[in-house]
Amino acid sequence: MDHRLLDIIACPVCGGKLAFNKERQQLICNLDSLAYPVRDGIPVLLENEAHKLTQDEKAS
């Protein structure tokens, strides 16, 4: 994930900053506890594609 892209994209729900989880290939919004998938290097920033973070995901 390009770090410049992370500087300009935001959570579509709250507008908060997103963090990239390279191992799981997802963008994390800690404010909403949501994870957005990254497919073929492209962030899928659709609320209906996001899932709630599990306790395991929150810990990593």
Short mmCIF file of N, CA, C and O in Angstrom, two decimals, residues 33-56:
data_model
loop_
_atom_site.label_atom_id
_atom_site.label_comp_id
_atom_site.label_asym_id
_atom_site.label_seq_id
_atom_site.Cartn_x
_atom_site.Cartn_y
_atom_site.Cartn_z
N SER A 33 -14.10 0.72 14.54
CA SER A 33 -13.78 -0.72 14.64
C SER A 33 -14.23 -1.46 13.39
O SER A 33 -14.85 -2.51 13.44
N LEU A 34 -13.89 -0.86 12.23
CA LEU A 34 -14.22 -1.46 10.95
C LEU A 34 -12.95 -1.79 10.17
O LEU A 34 -11.95 -1.09 10.30
N ALA A 35 -13.04 -2.84 9.36
CA ALA A 35 -11.94 -3.22 8.48
C ALA A 35 -12.46 -3.26 7.05
O ALA A 35 -13.48 -3.90 6.77
N TYR A 36 -11.76 -2.55 6.17
CA TYR A 36 -12.11 -2.51 4.75
C TYR A 36 -11.11 -3.36 3.98
O TYR A 36 -9.90 -3.22 4.18
N PRO A 37 -11.57 -4.20 3.07
CA PRO A 37 -10.65 -5.06 2.33
C PRO A 37 -9.83 -4.29 1.30
O PRO A 37 -10.25 -3.24 0.81
N VAL A 38 -8.66 -4.83 1.00
CA VAL A 38 -7.83 -4.34 -0.10
C VAL A 38 -7.70 -5.52 -1.06
O VAL A 38 -7.14 -6.55 -0.71
N ARG A 39 -8.27 -5.36 -2.25
CA ARG A 39 -8.27 -6.45 -3.24
C ARG A 39 -7.42 -6.05 -4.43
O ARG A 39 -7.65 -5.02 -5.04
N ASP A 40 -6.42 -6.87 -4.72
CA ASP A 40 -5.50 -6.62 -5.84
C ASP A 40 -4.88 -5.23 -5.73
O ASP A 40 -4.71 -4.52 -6.72
N GLY A 41 -4.58 -4.82 -4.49
CA GLY A 41 -3.95 -3.53 -4.25
C GLY A 41 -4.89 -2.34 -4.27
O GLY A 41 -4.45 -1.20 -4.15
N ILE A 42 -6.18 -2.59 -4.41
CA ILE A 42 -7.16 -1.50 -4.49
C ILE A 42 -8.05 -1.52 -3.24
O ILE A 42 -8.72 -2.52 -2.96
N PRO A 43 -8.06 -0.42 -2.48
CA PRO A 43 -8.92 -0.35 -1.30
C PRO A 43 -10.40 -0.33 -1.69
O PRO A 43 -10.79 0.40 -2.60
N VAL A 44 -11.19 -1.16 -1.04
CA VAL A 44 -12.63 -1.20 -1.27
C VAL A 44 -13.29 -0.47 -0.10
O VAL A 44 -13.56 -1.05 0.94
N LEU A 45 -13.51 0.82 -0.28
CA LEU A 45 -14.01 1.67 0.80
C LEU A 45 -15.53 1.83 0.73
O LEU A 45 -16.06 2.93 0.65
N LEU A 46 -16.20 0.71 0.77
CA LEU A 46 -17.66 0.69 0.78
C LEU A 46 -18.11 0.16 2.13
O LEU A 46 -17.62 -0.89 2.58
N GLU A 47 -19.04 0.86 2.76
CA GLU A 47 -19.48 0.46 4.09
C GLU A 47 -20.03 -0.97 4.11
O GLU A 47 -19.79 -1.71 5.05
N ASN A 48 -20.73 -1.36 3.05
CA ASN A 48 -21.30 -2.71 3.03
C ASN A 48 -20.25 -3.79 2.78
O ASN A 48 -20.55 -4.98 2.93
N GLU A 49 -19.03 -3.43 2.41
CA GLU A 49 -17.93 -4.39 2.24
C GLU A 49 -17.08 -4.52 3.51
O GLU A 49 -16.29 -5.44 3.64
N ALA A 50 -17.24 -3.58 4.43
CA ALA A 50 -16.46 -3.58 5.67
C ALA A 50 -17.02 -4.61 6.64
O ALA A 50 -18.19 -5.00 6.55
N HIS A 51 -16.16 -5.03 7.56
CA HIS A 51 -16.63 -5.90 8.64
C HIS A 51 -16.12 -5.36 9.97
O HIS A 51 -15.12 -4.65 10.02
N LYS A 52 -16.86 -5.67 11.03
CA LYS A 52 -16.46 -5.26 12.37
C LYS A 52 -15.18 -6.00 12.75
O LYS A 52 -15.02 -7.18 12.44
N LEU A 53 -14.28 -5.29 13.40
CA LEU A 53 -13.03 -5.90 13.85
C LEU A 53 -13.31 -6.92 14.95
O LEU A 53 -14.11 -6.65 15.85
N THR A 54 -12.65 -8.04 14.87
CA THR A 54 -12.72 -9.04 15.94
C THR A 54 -11.72 -8.64 17.03
O THR A 54 -10.86 -7.78 16.82
N GLN A 55 -11.82 -9.27 18.17
CA GLN A 55 -10.87 -9.00 19.25
C GLN A 55 -9.44 -9.30 18.80
O GLN A 55 -8.51 -8.58 19.14
N ASP A 56 -9.27 -10.36 18.01
CA ASP A 56 -7.96 -10.73 17.48
C ASP A 56 -7.40 -9.63 16.58
O ASP A 56 -6.24 -9.28 16.64
#
